Amino acid sequence: MTGPPTAADRAPAVPDPGVAAKAATLAEALPWLARFHGRTVVVKVGGSALADPVRQDHLAEDLVFLRYAGIRPVLVHGGGPQITQALEHAGLASEFVAGLRVTSPEALRVVRMVLVGQLGRDLVGRVNRHGAFAVGLSGEDGGLLTARRRSAQRDGAEVDLGLVGDVTAVDPGLLNTLLADGRIPVVASLARGTGADADAVLNVNADTAAAAIAVALGAEKLVVLTDVPGLYADWPATAEVVSSLTAAEVERLLPAAADGMAPKLAGCLAAVRGGVPRAHLLDGRVPHALLLEVFTDRGIGTMVTG
Ligand SMILES: Nc1ncnc2c1ncn2[C@@H]1O[C@H](COP(=O)(O)OP(=O)(O)OP(=O)(O)O)[C@@H](O)[C@H]1O
Ligand SMILES: [Mg+2]
C-alpha cells in the first residue's frame, strides 16, 4: 500500500556494518591528514617487499594516495634478492658481511643495472599509471648522495667490502626541486665516492641511505618496508615483534643486530637522532601497510622514537 511517508520512511537508513566501518576508517584519517599535510615522508622498500608485482602496485597506490593527501613522499629502494639473482645469472657469487653486500667492480655494474635500470624503472612506471608523479634517480645524480668506502667486522677481523660506502653527505637540492614540483622521487641506493674514490660509484645500503635522506629533508617520518612484521625480539627463536623502541634502546640492541636488521636499526637510530620524529619498520607484504601506518591509529610493526 502506498501513502504519505511515515516517520520510519524518513529515518536515516542504517548502513550495513561494512560501509559504516569504511566511513569510520576514513574519518579516523582526519587528524593524520591535518598533521602530515605538507610534510615529507621518506619510505624505504626492500627488494623482498618488491618481489611480487601486486605488492609493487599497492605501494604505488599508497604513494600516490599520500601525494594527493598533500604529503611529500620520497621512495628509496633496495633490491637484495633481485641483485643476487642477476649476479647468479652473470656467474658472480653473493657474499654478505654484517648485512652488507661485498661488491666487486663487476658486481657493482650488475647492482647498478638492477637498481637503476630495472627496479627503479618498474616502480616509476607503476606510480605513473596514476599520473605523471614519479621521477627515478640514482643517488649519484645531482650530488644527491656522497659516500666514503667502508669495511666491516667479521669475527673481530676487518673485512674489505669492495665498492661499498657509508653516506657522508646528502645534497637534498634535487629532491626539494622535485617535491616542490609535486613529483615523487624514486631513489636507487647508489652514491658517488669522495676523496680518492671521487670517480667511483659506491653501493650503499638502502636503509641507511633512506635515513640520511630523511634527515637531510627534515622528514616527519621514515617508514622502512621489509619482509618481516617488524623487529623480532628474540630472532630467530621467536616471532614476537617489538612494537616500540626508544633511540637509547636501539643503541643497546645494535651490537647484537643480525643480517639485514643491523642497517635497519642503524638507519632508524640515525633518523631519530637526526631530528626525524618517528621511524617505523613495517611488513611490506601487508597490502597498504604504508596507508595503515600513516592514516590510522593502528600501530603496526616497530616504531622508533627519539
Ligand atoms: N631481529 C630481527 N628481526 C627481524 N628480522 C631480522 C632480525 N634479524 C635479522 N633479520 C632479517 O632481516 C631481514 C630483512 O632485511 P633484508 O636486508 O633481507 O631485506 P630488506 O632490507 O627489506 O631488503 P633490501 O636489502 O633488498 O633493501 C629479514 O628477512 C630477517 O631475515
Ligand atoms: Mg637490506
PDB file of C-alpha atoms in Angstrom, residues 26 66 72 78 83 93 99 101 126 134 155 160 180 217 221-222 225 258 263 271 275 282:
ATOM      1  CA  LEU A  26      38.094   7.458   6.521  1.00  0.00           C
ATOM      2  CA  LEU A  66      49.898  10.281   0.114  1.00  0.00           C
ATOM      3  CA  ARG A  72      55.504  14.773   0.070  1.00  0.00           C
ATOM      4  CA  GLY A  78      66.900  -1.632  -2.307  1.00  0.00           C
ATOM      5  CA  ILE A  83      70.592  -8.314  -7.347  1.00  0.00           C
ATOM      6  CA  ALA A  93      78.567 -15.136  -6.138  1.00  0.00           C
ATOM      7  CA  GLY A  99      74.247  -7.402   6.318  1.00  0.00           C
ATOM      8  CA  ARG A 101      76.959  -6.982   0.162  1.00  0.00           C
ATOM      9  CA  ARG A 126      53.717   1.690 -11.625  1.00  0.00           C
ATOM     10  CA  ALA A 134      57.359   9.623 -10.205  1.00  0.00           C
ATOM     11  CA  ASP A 155      84.649 -12.449  13.913  1.00  0.00           C
ATOM     12  CA  ASP A 160      87.173  -5.328   2.796  1.00  0.00           C
ATOM     13  CA  ALA A 180      58.161  21.410  -4.892  1.00  0.00           C
ATOM     14  CA  LEU A 217      64.902  16.678   4.107  1.00  0.00           C
ATOM     15  CA  LYS A 221      58.644  10.123   9.266  1.00  0.00           C
ATOM     16  CA  LEU A 222      60.855   7.352   7.950  1.00  0.00           C
ATOM     17  CA  LEU A 225      59.040  -1.638   4.444  1.00  0.00           C
ATOM     18  CA  ALA A 258      71.979  -9.602  12.729  1.00  0.00           C
ATOM     19  CA  PRO A 263      71.451  -1.442   8.853  1.00  0.00           C
ATOM     20  CA  ALA A 271      66.959   9.212  11.586  1.00  0.00           C
ATOM     21  CA  GLY A 275      65.552  15.030  14.135  1.00  0.00           C
ATOM     22  CA  LEU A 282      56.749  -2.410   8.733  1.00  0.00           C
TER      23      LEU A 282
END
